[in-house]
Coordinates of N, CA and C in Angstrom, one line a residue:
M1 N -6.9 -11.7 16.1 CA -6.1 -12.8 15.6 C -5.5 -12.4 14.4
R2 N -4.1 -12.6 14.2 CA -3.3 -12.2 13.1 C -3.5 -13.3 12.0
L3 N -3.6 -12.8 10.8 CA -3.7 -13.9 9.7 C -2.4 -13.7 8.9
A4 N -1.6 -15.0 8.8 CA -0.5 -14.9 8.1 C -0.5 -16.1 7.1
P5 N -0.8 -15.3 5.7 CA -1.0 -16.6 4.4 C 0.3 -16.9 4.3
S6 N 0.3 -18.3 4.0 CA 1.5 -19.0 3.4 C 1.7 -18.8 2.1
I7 N 2.8 -18.6 1.6 CA 2.8 -18.1 0.1 C 3.1 -19.7 -0.4
L8 N 3.4 -20.8 0.0 CA 3.4 -21.9 -0.4 C 2.4 -22.4 -1.1
T9 N 1.0 -22.0 -0.8 CA -0.1 -22.5 -1.9 C -0.6 -21.8 -2.9
A10 N 0.4 -20.4 -2.8 CA 0.1 -19.6 -3.8 C 0.3 -19.8 -5.3
D11 N -0.1 -19.2 -6.4 CA 0.0 -19.5 -7.7 C 1.5 -18.9 -7.8
F12 N 2.6 -19.5 -8.1 CA 4.1 -18.5 -8.2 C 4.1 -18.0 -9.2
T13 N 3.1 -18.3 -10.5 CA 3.1 -17.5 -11.5 C 2.5 -16.1 -11.6
R14 N 1.8 -16.0 -10.4 CA 1.1 -14.7 -10.0 C 1.1 -14.1 -8.6
L15 N 2.5 -14.5 -8.0 CA 2.8 -14.5 -6.8 C 2.2 -13.0 -5.9
G16 N 3.3 -12.1 -6.8 CA 3.1 -10.8 -6.5 C 1.5 -10.5 -6.6
E17 N 0.8 -10.8 -7.4 CA -0.5 -10.3 -7.6 C -1.3 -10.9 -6.5
Q18 N -1.1 -12.0 -6.2 CA -2.2 -13.0 -5.1 C -1.7 -12.3 -3.5
I19 N -0.5 -12.0 -3.2 CA 0.0 -11.5 -2.2 C -0.6 -10.2 -2.1
A20 N -0.6 -9.3 -3.1 CA -1.2 -7.8 -3.0 C -2.8 -7.9 -2.5
A21 N -3.2 -9.1 -3.4 CA -4.8 -9.0 -3.2 C -5.3 -9.6 -1.6
A22 N -4.0 -10.2 -1.1 CA -4.3 -10.8 0.3 C -4.0 -9.6 1.0
C23 N -2.9 -8.8 1.0 CA -2.9 -7.5 1.8 C -4.0 -6.6 1.6
D24 N -4.5 -6.4 0.4 CA -5.7 -5.7 0.3 C -7.0 -5.9 1.0
A25 N -6.9 -7.2 1.2 CA -8.1 -7.7 2.2 C -7.9 -7.7 3.6
G26 N -6.4 -7.3 3.9 CA -6.4 -7.0 5.4 C -5.6 -8.1 6.1
I27 N -4.8 -8.9 5.4 CA -3.8 -9.7 6.0 C -2.9 -9.0 7.0
D28 N -2.2 -9.6 7.8 CA -1.1 -9.1 8.7 C 0.2 -9.4 8.3
W29 N 0.5 -10.8 8.2 CA 2.0 -11.1 8.2 C 1.9 -11.8 6.7
I30 N 3.1 -11.9 6.0 CA 3.3 -12.9 4.9 C 4.1 -13.8 5.3
H31 N 3.8 -15.5 5.2 CA 4.3 -16.4 6.0 C 5.3 -17.2 4.8
L32 N 6.5 -17.3 5.1 CA 7.3 -18.0 4.2 C 8.0 -19.3 4.6
D33 N 7.3 -20.4 3.9 CA 7.8 -21.4 4.5 C 9.3 -22.1 3.9
V34 N 10.2 -22.1 4.5 CA 11.6 -22.4 3.9 C 11.7 -23.7 4.0
M35 N 12.2 -24.8 3.1 CA 12.3 -26.2 3.2 C 13.4 -26.6 2.5
D36 N 14.2 -27.6 3.3 CA 15.5 -27.9 2.6 C 15.7 -29.5 2.1
G37 N 14.4 -30.1 2.3 CA 14.4 -31.3 1.5 C 15.0 -32.5 2.6
R38 N 15.4 -32.1 4.0 CA 16.0 -32.8 4.6 C 15.5 -32.9 6.0
F39 N 14.9 -31.7 6.6 CA 14.4 -31.5 8.0 C 12.8 -32.3 7.6
V40 N 12.3 -31.4 6.4 CA 11.2 -31.9 6.1 C 11.3 -32.4 4.5
P41 N 10.3 -33.5 4.1 CA 10.5 -34.2 2.9 C 9.9 -33.2 1.6
N42 N 10.4 -31.6 1.6 CA 9.9 -31.2 0.4 C 11.2 -30.1 0.3
I43 N 11.2 -29.3 -0.7 CA 12.2 -28.3 -0.8 C 11.1 -27.3 -1.3
S44 N 11.4 -25.9 -0.9 CA 10.5 -24.6 -1.4 C 11.4 -23.6 -2.1
F45 N 11.9 -22.8 -1.2 CA 12.7 -21.7 -1.9 C 13.7 -21.1 -0.7
G46 N 14.4 -19.9 -1.1 CA 15.4 -19.6 -0.4 C 15.3 -18.1 -0.2
P47 N 16.4 -17.6 0.1 CA 16.6 -15.9 0.4 C 15.8 -15.2 -1.1
L48 N 16.4 -15.6 -1.8 CA 15.9 -14.8 -3.1 C 14.6 -14.4 -3.5
V49 N 13.8 -15.4 -3.1 CA 12.3 -15.1 -2.9 C 11.8 -14.1 -1.4
V50 N 12.5 -14.2 -0.6 CA 12.4 -13.2 0.6 C 12.5 -11.7 0.1
R51 N 14.0 -11.6 -0.9 CA 14.3 -10.4 -0.9 C 13.3 -9.8 -2.2
A52 N 12.8 -10.8 -2.9 CA 11.9 -10.3 -3.9 C 10.7 -9.7 -3.6
L53 N 10.2 -10.2 -2.3 CA 8.9 -10.0 -1.7 C 9.2 -8.8 -0.7
R54 N 10.2 -8.3 -0.3 CA 10.6 -7.0 0.6 C 9.8 -5.7 0.2
P55 N 10.3 -5.4 -1.1 CA 9.2 -4.2 -1.5 C 7.9 -4.4 -1.6
L56 N 7.2 -5.5 -1.8 CA 6.0 -5.6 -1.8 C 5.3 -5.5 -0.1
A57 N 6.1 -6.0 0.7 CA 5.9 -5.9 2.1 C 5.9 -4.7 2.6
D58 N 6.8 -3.9 1.9 CA 7.2 -2.5 2.5 C 5.8 -1.7 2.1
R59 N 5.5 -2.0 0.8 CA 4.3 -1.2 0.4 C 2.9 -1.3 1.2
Y60 N 2.8 -2.3 1.8 CA 1.5 -2.5 2.5 C 1.8 -2.5 3.8
G61 N 3.1 -2.6 4.6 CA 3.2 -2.4 5.8 C 3.2 -3.9 6.6
A62 N 3.3 -5.0 5.6 CA 3.2 -6.3 6.0 C 4.6 -6.9 6.7
M63 N 4.3 -7.9 7.4 CA 5.6 -8.2 8.1 C 6.0 -9.6 7.4
L64 N 7.4 -9.9 6.8 CA 7.9 -10.9 6.3 C 8.3 -11.9 7.6
D65 N 7.4 -13.0 7.6 CA 7.5 -13.9 8.4 C 8.0 -15.1 8.0
T66 N 9.3 -15.4 8.3 CA 10.1 -16.5 7.7 C 10.2 -17.7 8.8
H67 N 9.8 -19.0 8.1 CA 9.7 -20.1 8.9 C 10.7 -21.2 8.2
L68 N 11.9 -21.2 8.9 CA 13.0 -22.3 8.7 C 12.8 -23.5 9.1
M69 N 12.5 -24.4 8.0 CA 12.1 -25.7 8.2 C 13.2 -26.5 7.6
I70 N 14.5 -26.2 8.1 CA 15.9 -26.6 7.5 C 16.8 -27.1 9.0
V71 N 17.4 -28.0 8.3 CA 18.7 -28.4 9.7 C 19.8 -27.3 9.5
E72 N 20.3 -27.2 10.9 CA 21.1 -26.1 11.1 C 20.9 -24.7 10.7
P73 N 19.7 -24.2 11.1 CA 19.0 -23.1 10.6 C 20.1 -21.8 10.5
E74 N 21.1 -21.9 11.7 CA 22.1 -21.0 12.1 C 23.0 -20.8 10.8
R75 N 23.1 -21.5 10.1 CA 24.1 -21.5 8.5 C 23.5 -20.5 7.5
Y76 N 22.1 -20.3 7.9 CA 21.3 -19.4 6.9 C 20.8 -18.2 7.4
V77 N 20.6 -18.1 8.9 CA 20.3 -16.8 9.4 C 20.4 -15.6 8.9
A78 N 21.8 -15.4 8.8 CA 22.4 -14.4 8.1 C 21.8 -13.8 6.9
D79 N 21.8 -15.0 5.8 CA 21.3 -14.7 4.7 C 19.9 -14.3 4.5
F80 N 19.1 -15.0 5.4 CA 17.6 -14.4 5.4 C 17.4 -13.1 5.9
A81 N 18.0 -12.7 6.9 CA 18.1 -11.4 7.4 C 18.4 -10.5 6.7
A82 N 19.6 -10.7 5.8 CA 20.0 -9.6 4.6 C 19.0 -9.7 3.5
A83 N 18.1 -10.7 3.3 CA 17.2 -10.6 2.3 C 16.1 -9.8 2.8
G84 N 15.8 -9.7 4.0 CA 14.6 -8.5 4.2 C 13.8 -9.0 5.3
A85 N 14.2 -10.6 5.7 CA 13.0 -11.0 6.6 C 13.0 -10.2 8.1
D86 N 11.6 -10.2 8.6 CA 11.5 -9.3 9.6 C 11.4 -10.2 10.8
L87 N 11.0 -11.4 10.9 CA 11.0 -12.3 11.8 C 11.0 -13.8 11.3
I88 N 12.1 -14.5 12.0 CA 13.0 -15.6 11.4 C 12.7 -16.7 12.8
T89 N 12.0 -17.7 12.3 CA 11.6 -18.9 13.3 C 12.4 -20.0 13.1
V90 N 13.1 -20.5 13.9 CA 13.8 -22.1 13.6 C 13.1 -23.0 14.5
H91 N 13.3 -24.2 14.1 CA 12.9 -25.3 14.8 C 13.8 -25.7 15.9
A92 N 13.2 -26.1 16.9 CA 13.9 -26.7 18.0 C 14.5 -28.1 17.8
E93 N 13.8 -28.6 16.9 CA 14.4 -30.0 16.6 C 15.5 -30.3 15.3
A94 N 15.6 -29.1 14.8 CA 16.5 -28.8 13.8 C 18.0 -28.3 14.2
T95 N 18.4 -28.0 15.5 CA 19.8 -27.6 16.0 C 20.0 -27.9 17.5
P96 N 21.1 -28.4 17.9 CA 21.2 -28.8 19.0 C 21.5 -27.3 19.8
H97 N 21.6 -26.2 19.0 CA 22.0 -25.0 19.6 C 20.9 -23.9 19.5
V98 N 19.5 -24.1 19.8 CA 18.5 -23.3 19.4 C 18.7 -22.0 20.1
H99 N 19.2 -21.9 21.2 CA 19.5 -20.6 22.0 C 20.5 -19.9 21.5
R100 N 21.6 -20.4 20.6 CA 22.5 -19.7 19.8 C 21.9 -19.2 18.6
A101 N 21.1 -20.1 17.9 CA 20.4 -19.7 16.7 C 19.5 -18.1 16.9
V102 N 18.8 -18.2 18.1 CA 18.0 -17.1 18.5 C 18.9 -15.7 19.0
Q103 N 19.9 -16.0 19.7 CA 20.8 -15.0 19.7 C 21.3 -14.4 18.4
M104 N 21.7 -15.2 17.5 CA 22.1 -14.8 16.0 C 20.9 -14.1 15.5
I105 N 19.7 -14.4 15.5 CA 18.8 -13.6 14.9 C 18.5 -12.2 15.5
H106 N 18.7 -12.3 16.9 CA 18.5 -11.0 17.8 C 19.7 -10.0 17.2
D107 N 20.8 -10.7 17.3 CA 22.0 -9.7 17.0 C 22.0 -9.2 15.4
L108 N 21.2 -10.0 14.6 CA 21.1 -9.3 13.1 C 19.9 -8.2 13.3
G109 N 19.5 -7.9 14.3 CA 18.3 -6.9 14.5 C 16.9 -7.5 14.0
K110 N 16.5 -8.7 14.1 CA 15.5 -9.3 13.8 C 14.7 -10.0 14.9
K111 N 13.4 -10.1 14.8 CA 12.5 -10.8 15.9 C 12.9 -12.3 15.4
A112 N 12.8 -13.1 16.6 CA 12.9 -14.5 16.5 C 11.9 -15.4 17.2
G113 N 11.9 -16.4 16.6 CA 10.8 -17.4 17.2 C 11.3 -18.9 16.8
V114 N 10.7 -19.5 17.6 CA 11.2 -21.1 17.9 C 9.8 -21.8 17.5
A115 N 10.1 -22.8 16.8 CA 9.1 -24.0 16.4 C 9.4 -25.2 17.0
I116 N 8.0 -26.1 17.1 CA 8.0 -27.5 17.5 C 6.9 -28.1 16.6
N117 N 7.3 -29.3 16.5 CA 6.4 -30.3 15.4 C 5.2 -30.9 16.4
P118 N 4.2 -31.5 15.9 CA 3.3 -32.0 16.8 C 3.6 -32.8 17.6
A119 N 4.5 -33.9 17.6 CA 4.8 -34.8 18.7 C 5.7 -34.4 19.7
T120 N 6.2 -33.3 19.3 CA 7.6 -32.7 20.3 C 7.0 -31.9 21.4
P121 N 7.2 -32.3 22.6 CA 6.7 -31.8 23.9 C 7.3 -30.4 24.2
L122 N 6.3 -29.6 24.8 CA 6.6 -28.0 25.4 C 7.8 -27.9 26.0
S123 N 8.2 -29.2 26.8 CA 9.3 -29.0 27.8 C 10.6 -28.7 27.0
M124 N 10.5 -29.1 25.6 CA 11.8 -28.7 25.0 C 11.9 -27.2 24.4
I125 N 10.9 -26.5 24.5 CA 11.1 -25.0 24.2 C 10.8 -24.3 25.4
E126 N 10.3 -24.9 26.6 CA 9.7 -23.9 27.8 C 11.0 -22.8 28.2
E127 N 12.2 -23.3 28.1 CA 13.2 -22.3 28.5 C 13.4 -21.2 27.7
M128 N 12.9 -21.4 26.5 CA 13.1 -20.3 25.6 C 11.7 -19.3 25.6
I129 N 10.9 -19.5 26.2 CA 9.8 -18.4 26.2 C 10.0 -17.2 26.5
D130 N 11.2 -16.4 27.2 CA 11.4 -15.3 27.6 C 12.6 -14.9 26.7
Q131 N 13.0 -15.6 25.6 CA 13.9 -15.4 24.7 C 13.6 -15.0 23.4
V132 N 12.2 -15.3 23.1 CA 11.7 -15.2 21.6 C 10.3 -14.3 21.7
E133 N 10.1 -13.6 20.3 CA 8.9 -13.0 20.4 C 7.8 -13.8 19.8
L134 N 7.9 -15.1 19.3 CA 7.0 -15.8 18.9 C 7.3 -17.5 19.1
I135 N 6.3 -18.2 19.5 CA 6.6 -19.6 19.6 C 5.5 -20.4 18.4
L136 N 5.8 -21.0 17.6 CA 5.0 -21.5 16.5 C 4.9 -23.1 16.9
L137 N 3.7 -23.5 17.0 CA 3.2 -25.0 17.2 C 2.8 -25.6 15.8
M138 N 3.4 -26.3 15.3 CA 2.7 -27.0 14.0 C 1.7 -28.1 14.5
T139 N 0.8 -27.7 13.8 CA -0.7 -28.4 13.9 C -0.8 -29.4 12.8
V140 N 0.2 -29.6 12.1 CA 0.4 -30.7 11.0 C 1.7 -31.0 11.0
N141 N 1.9 -32.5 10.7 CA 3.4 -32.8 10.4 C 3.9 -31.8 9.2
P142 N 5.0 -31.0 9.3 CA 5.4 -30.1 8.6 C 6.0 -30.8 7.0
G143 N 5.9 -30.2 5.9 CA 6.5 -30.6 4.6 C 5.4 -30.2 3.6
F144 N 4.3 -30.3 3.8 CA 3.3 -30.3 2.7 C 2.1 -29.4 3.1
G145 N 1.5 -28.6 1.9 CA 0.5 -27.8 2.5 C -1.0 -28.9 2.3
G146 N -2.1 -28.5 2.8 CA -3.3 -29.1 2.4 C -3.6 -30.1 3.5
Q147 N -2.7 -30.2 4.3 CA -3.2 -31.2 5.4 C -4.2 -31.1 6.3
T148 N -4.7 -32.1 7.1 CA -5.7 -31.8 8.2 C -5.3 -31.3 9.5
L149 N -5.8 -30.4 10.1 CA -5.3 -30.0 11.7 C -5.4 -31.3 12.7
I150 N -4.2 -31.4 13.3 CA -4.4 -32.7 14.2 C -4.9 -32.0 15.8
P151 N -6.0 -32.6 16.0 CA -6.8 -31.8 17.0 C -6.2 -32.0 18.5
S152 N -5.4 -33.0 18.6 CA -4.8 -32.7 19.9 C -3.7 -31.7 20.3
V153 N -3.1 -31.2 19.3 CA -2.2 -30.2 19.3 C -3.0 -28.9 20.2
L154 N -4.4 -28.9 20.1 CA -5.2 -27.6 20.4 C -5.1 -27.8 21.9
G155 N -4.8 -28.9 22.5 CA -4.4 -28.8 24.0 C -3.1 -28.4 24.4
K156 N -2.3 -28.6 23.4 CA -0.7 -28.1 23.7 C -0.7 -26.6 23.4
V157 N -1.6 -26.1 22.8 CA -1.8 -24.5 22.4 C -2.5 -24.1 23.9
Q158 N -3.2 -24.8 24.3 CA -3.8 -24.2 25.6 C -2.8 -24.3 26.8
R159 N -2.1 -25.4 26.8 CA -0.8 -25.4 27.9 C 0.2 -24.1 27.7
L160 N 0.5 -24.2 26.1 CA 1.3 -23.1 26.0 C 0.9 -21.5 26.4
A161 N -0.4 -21.3 26.2 CA -0.9 -20.1 26.3 C -0.7 -19.7 28.0
A162 N -1.1 -20.9 28.8 CA -0.8 -21.0 30.1 C 0.7 -20.3 30.6
L163 N 1.2 -21.0 29.9 CA 2.8 -20.9 30.3 C 3.3 -19.4 30.0
V164 N 2.8 -19.1 28.6 CA 3.2 -17.8 28.2 C 2.8 -16.6 29.1
G165 N 1.1 -16.7 29.8 CA 0.4 -15.7 30.4 C 0.8 -14.5 29.8
D166 N 1.1 -13.6 30.4 CA 0.9 -11.9 30.0 C 2.2 -11.7 29.4
R167 N 2.9 -12.5 29.2 CA 4.4 -12.0 28.4 C 4.1 -11.8 26.8
P168 N 5.0 -10.8 26.2 CA 4.5 -10.4 24.9 C 5.1 -11.4 23.8
V169 N 4.5 -12.6 23.8 CA 4.8 -13.5 22.9 C 3.8 -14.2 22.1
E170 N 4.1 -14.0 20.8 CA 3.0 -14.5 19.8 C 3.0 -16.2 20.0
I171 N 1.7 -16.7 20.0 CA 1.3 -18.1 19.7 C 1.0 -18.4 18.3
M172 N 1.9 -18.8 17.3 CA 1.4 -19.3 16.1 C 0.9 -20.6 15.9
V173 N 0.0 -21.0 15.3 CA -0.5 -22.3 14.9 C -0.4 -22.4 13.3
D174 N 0.0 -23.4 12.7 CA 0.5 -23.4 11.5 C 0.1 -25.0 11.1
G175 N -0.6 -25.1 10.0 CA -1.3 -26.3 9.5 C -2.5 -26.8 9.6
G176 N -3.4 -26.8 8.6 CA -4.7 -27.2 8.7 C -5.7 -26.0 9.0
V177 N -5.6 -24.9 8.9 CA -6.3 -23.7 9.4 C -7.1 -23.2 8.2
H178 N -8.4 -23.2 8.5 CA -9.3 -22.8 7.6 C -10.7 -22.4 8.5
P179 N -11.5 -21.9 7.8 CA -12.8 -21.4 8.6 C -13.6 -22.6 9.4
S180 N -13.4 -23.8 9.3 CA -14.2 -24.6 10.3 C -12.9 -24.9 11.4
T181 N -11.8 -24.4 11.5 CA -10.9 -25.0 12.5 C -10.2 -23.4 13.2
I182 N -10.4 -22.4 12.5 CA -9.7 -21.2 13.1 C -10.0 -20.7 14.6
A183 N -11.3 -21.0 14.6 CA -12.1 -20.5 16.0 C -11.7 -21.3 17.1
A184 N -11.5 -22.8 17.0 CA -10.7 -23.3 17.9 C -9.3 -23.1 18.2
C185 N -8.6 -22.7 17.3 CA -7.4 -22.3 17.4 C -7.3 -21.3 18.4
A186 N -8.0 -20.1 18.0 CA -8.2 -18.9 18.7 C -8.6 -19.1 20.1
A187 N -9.5 -19.8 20.2 CA -10.0 -20.3 21.7 C -9.2 -20.8 22.6
A188 N -8.2 -21.6 21.8 CA -7.2 -22.3 22.5 C -6.1 -21.4 23.1
G189 N -6.0 -20.4 22.4 CA -4.7 -19.4 22.9 C -3.7 -18.9 21.8
A190 N -4.3 -19.2 20.4 CA -3.1 -18.7 19.3 C -3.5 -17.3 19.1
T191 N -2.5 -16.7 18.8 CA -2.6 -15.4 18.4 C -2.4 -14.9 16.7
V192 N -1.7 -15.9 16.4 CA -1.3 -15.7 14.8 C -1.9 -17.3 14.2
A193 N -2.6 -17.1 13.1 CA -2.7 -18.3 12.4 C -2.2 -18.3 11.0
V194 N -1.3 -19.4 10.4 CA -0.8 -19.5 9.2 C -1.9 -20.1 8.6
V195 N -2.1 -19.3 7.3 CA -3.4 -20.0 6.6 C -2.7 -20.2 5.0
G196 N -3.1 -21.2 4.4 CA -2.6 -21.7 3.2 C -3.6 -21.7 2.1
S197 N -4.1 -23.1 1.5 CA -5.2 -23.1 1.0 C -6.5 -22.3 1.4
A198 N -6.4 -22.1 2.5 CA -7.7 -21.4 2.8 C -7.8 -19.6 2.5
V199 N -6.8 -19.8 1.9 CA -6.4 -18.1 1.4 C -6.1 -18.1 -0.1
F200 N -5.1 -18.9 -0.7 CA -4.6 -19.4 -1.8 C -5.1 -20.6 -2.4
G201 N -6.8 -20.3 -2.8 CA -7.3 -21.6 -3.1 C -8.2 -21.1 -4.2
P202 N -9.2 -21.9 -4.4 CA -10.3 -21.9 -5.6 C -11.2 -20.4 -5.5
Q203 N -11.6 -20.1 -4.4 CA -12.2 -19.0 -4.0 C -11.6 -17.5 -4.2
P204 N -12.2 -16.5 -4.5 CA -11.4 -15.1 -4.5 C -10.8 -15.0 -3.3
I205 N -9.6 -14.4 -3.3 CA -8.8 -14.0 -2.0 C -9.6 -13.2 -1.0
P206 N -10.1 -12.1 -1.5 CA -10.9 -11.4 -0.3 C -12.3 -12.2 0.4
D207 N -12.9 -13.0 -0.5 CA -14.0 -13.9 -0.1 C -13.2 -14.6 1.0
A208 N -11.9 -15.6 0.9 CA -11.7 -16.4 1.5 C -11.2 -15.8 3.0
I209 N -10.7 -14.8 3.0 CA -10.1 -13.8 4.2 C -11.3 -13.4 4.9
A210 N -12.1 -12.8 4.2 CA -13.6 -12.6 5.0 C -14.3 -14.0 5.7
A211 N -14.2 -15.0 5.2 CA -14.9 -16.3 5.7 C -13.9 -16.4 6.9
L212 N -12.7 -16.2 6.7 CA -11.9 -16.5 8.1 C -12.1 -15.5 9.2
R213 N -12.5 -14.4 8.7 CA -12.7 -13.4 9.9 C -14.0 -13.5 10.5
A214 N -15.0 -13.9 9.5 CA -16.4 -14.3 10.1 C -16.3 -15.4 10.9
A215 N -15.4 -16.4 10.7 CA -15.4 -17.5 11.7 C -14.8 -17.2 12.9
L216 N -13.9 -16.3 13.0 CA -13.2 -15.8 14.1 C -14.3 -15.0 15.2
A217 N -15.0 -14.2 14.2 CA -16.1 -13.3 14.8 C -17.2 -14.0 15.8
E218 N -17.1 -15.3 15.4 CA -18.2 -16.0 16.0 C -17.9 -16.7 17.3
A219 N -16.5 -17.0 17.3 CA -16.0 -17.3 18.8 C -14.8 -16.7 18.9
P220 N -14.6 -15.4 19.5 CA -13.6 -14.5 19.7 C -12.3 -15.3 20.7
P221 N -11.1 -15.0 20.6 CA -10.2 -15.4 21.6 C -10.1 -15.2 22.9
V222 N -9.6 -16.2 23.3 CA -9.7 -16.1 25.3 C -8.4 -15.1 25.5
R223 N -7.4 -15.0 24.9 CA -6.4 -14.3 25.2 C -6.5 -12.9 24.5

C-alpha cells in the first residue's frame, strides 16, 4: 500500500524539512490538498506551493499528488499542471463536466483522478473508471484534518475494488487514516492511503511511518 502524507497537517515553517524526512522514511507520494473555501469550508494553498515542492519531489523521486477540492476545477487544472503536479484529482461533485476536466488533465500530460465525498454514491463515477488512473474515496467529510474515519465508507471501498477488478486504477482513501485504521482500509481494497496527522504529528516522522507500515504488515491488503 502506498503512503501519501498530506502536507495540510505539516508545520509550514519547516515544510521542506518535514517532507524530506518523510521521503527519507520511505513514503511514496506527496499529497497536496487544495481548498478554495467554497467547495469545502477551508482555504489552503494554490499552484505556488506545488511549484515550490517540485524540486524536492524530483530529488526523492516522489509523486506530487494534487487533490483539487475546488469548484469548477477545470478553470485551474492548467495552472497546477504547469506548476509541476504529476497527478491531478478533481471532485465529481464540483463540476458538471467531470469527463471534460479529466480530458484536460490528460491533454496536459498528467495522470488524472476523480474523487467523491462519503455520502456520494459510486454510481456518480462508475462510468469514469476506465478514464482515470485513480479514484479517491473521502473517508471523512473534506475540509479539515484530524477527523475520524467514517467506518461505513469501507464498504464503499470494497464495492469499488470489485468494480475496478484487475484494471490499473489506484483506489485512494483520504481521512482518518492512522495505525488503527489503515489495515482495514487496505483489507477493503484501498491501494493508496492519504495520511496527515498520523505522519506530521507529535512523534518523529520516521517512527510515525514505521508504525503505519507495521500496522499494514499485520493485515496485508487483499488486492
